XYZ file of C-alpha atoms in Angstrom:
153
model
C -7.389 104.588 -46.017
C -10.978 103.323 -46.431
C -10.278 103.113 -50.163
C -7.412 100.626 -49.695
C -9.529 98.423 -47.397
C -12.342 98.370 -49.976
C -9.894 97.471 -52.737
C -8.459 94.542 -50.733
C -11.975 93.142 -50.136
C -12.839 93.494 -53.843
C -9.881 91.317 -54.918
C -10.606 88.542 -52.432
C -12.373 86.316 -55.029
C -15.718 84.523 -55.138
C -18.160 84.659 -52.307
C -19.478 81.393 -50.870
C -22.846 81.834 -52.601
C -21.210 82.427 -56.001
C -19.081 79.329 -55.542
C -22.155 77.249 -54.664
C -23.987 78.505 -57.747
C -21.052 77.546 -59.983
C -20.844 74.060 -58.417
C -24.621 73.616 -58.797
C -24.518 74.618 -62.477
C -21.615 72.241 -63.150
C -23.467 69.426 -61.356
C -26.589 70.102 -63.408
C -24.600 70.063 -66.660
C -22.923 66.807 -65.674
C -26.307 65.242 -64.849
C -27.741 66.346 -68.202
C -24.761 65.187 -70.288
C -24.121 61.803 -68.639
C -26.807 59.908 -70.631
C -25.372 61.259 -73.874
C -21.887 60.155 -72.834
C -23.136 56.617 -72.091
C -25.006 56.535 -75.404
C -21.797 57.499 -77.207
C -19.868 54.757 -75.409
C -22.568 52.205 -76.299
C -22.475 53.244 -79.958
C -18.679 52.906 -80.034
C -18.905 49.436 -78.476
C -21.563 48.447 -81.000
C -19.367 49.607 -83.893
C -16.392 47.630 -82.538
C -18.576 44.535 -82.115
C -19.824 44.813 -85.705
C -16.241 45.194 -86.940
C -15.265 42.031 -85.051
C -18.195 40.131 -86.568
C -17.157 41.330 -90.014
C -13.624 40.057 -89.364
C -14.959 36.657 -88.274
C -17.080 36.524 -91.429
C -14.067 37.253 -93.604
C -12.084 34.600 -91.763
C -14.863 32.032 -92.242
C -14.999 32.770 -95.961
C -11.201 32.497 -96.250
C -11.318 29.141 -94.455
C -14.100 27.929 -96.768
C -12.150 29.028 -99.835
C -9.294 26.725 -98.841
C -11.506 23.824 -97.704
C -13.644 23.002 -100.725
C -16.293 25.546 -99.726
C -16.955 23.999 -96.313
C -17.156 26.045 -93.145
C -15.486 24.704 -89.995
C -17.520 22.684 -87.529
C -18.468 24.624 -84.400
C -18.019 21.691 -82.015
C -14.457 20.594 -82.732
C -15.236 17.728 -85.105
C -13.323 18.857 -88.122
C -13.525 17.852 -91.739
C -10.767 15.281 -91.614
C -13.188 12.760 -93.181
C -13.364 14.843 -96.336
C -9.610 15.418 -96.351
C -9.849 19.172 -96.001
C -8.478 19.571 -92.483
C -6.343 17.654 -90.021
C -6.960 17.232 -86.320
C -9.746 18.029 -83.929
C -10.423 21.664 -83.268
C -13.347 23.985 -83.697
C -13.874 27.187 -85.578
C -12.192 29.236 -82.836
C -8.965 27.374 -83.571
C -8.975 27.112 -87.374
C -10.304 30.555 -88.368
C -8.024 32.946 -86.362
C -4.905 32.192 -88.456
C -6.791 33.690 -91.425
C -7.178 36.842 -89.309
C -3.513 36.904 -88.272
C -4.403 35.735 -84.758
C -3.346 32.725 -82.706
C -5.845 29.876 -82.286
C -7.816 29.922 -79.029
C -6.235 26.630 -77.916
C -2.745 28.185 -78.113
C -3.532 30.590 -75.270
C -3.002 28.996 -71.821
C -5.773 29.146 -69.217
C -5.644 32.400 -67.329
C -3.951 34.149 -70.249
C -6.726 34.031 -72.844
C -7.189 37.256 -74.803
C -9.639 39.755 -73.375
C -9.812 42.187 -76.290
C -9.669 42.264 -80.045
C -11.645 39.879 -82.220
C -12.425 37.568 -79.315
C -14.842 39.772 -77.424
C -17.529 42.303 -78.062
C -16.482 45.298 -75.928
C -19.885 45.437 -74.220
C -20.013 41.709 -73.338
C -19.364 40.563 -69.783
C -19.739 37.151 -68.115
C -22.824 37.028 -65.918
C -21.718 37.149 -62.263
C -22.745 33.878 -60.655
C -23.713 32.488 -64.071
C -23.833 28.742 -64.573
C -20.968 28.042 -66.952
C -19.420 24.645 -67.642
C -16.055 26.398 -67.325
C -14.622 29.294 -65.336
C -14.664 32.472 -67.472
C -12.394 34.237 -64.980
C -9.801 31.462 -65.017
C -10.125 30.002 -68.516
C -11.161 33.126 -70.405
C -14.142 33.529 -72.680
C -15.106 34.967 -75.993
C -18.431 36.493 -76.828
C -19.082 35.180 -80.319
C -20.476 31.868 -81.473
C -20.953 30.098 -84.766
C -24.391 29.092 -85.971
C -24.137 25.303 -85.865
C -26.626 24.972 -88.716
C -23.919 26.328 -91.029
C -21.793 23.248 -90.366
C -24.192 20.798 -92.029
C -22.835 19.139 -95.118
C -25.669 19.416 -97.616
């Protein structure tokens, strides 16, 4: 009979101390690996951001190829004077069709895109930032055009 009691205690499982040691080791591993996980996420976001910038560059060059070598104006004053574009809209409206995207102006407020070529994955509006628009309501994109490129030399 003592043998059967000993056998039942042996199959009971982990003791409380063994369980605590396992939890402590898992916690330590998680603490050591977390910085590497965040670094991997940051590198992936950086790669996606670079790919978006490359796409915008290709779109700008495609626009220039069809508009006598001129890049779009960043401020909405288009090249209607030179006869290469019609209407008033900036680069964020004339370049996306070359990238198989809708122009920014075609998205209604509150339904602006939040992914894809419009935003670097790591970019966020600054909470309480002083914007001349509402990023939460009107949307935002995290890329800009160098306005010096728009000069007609």
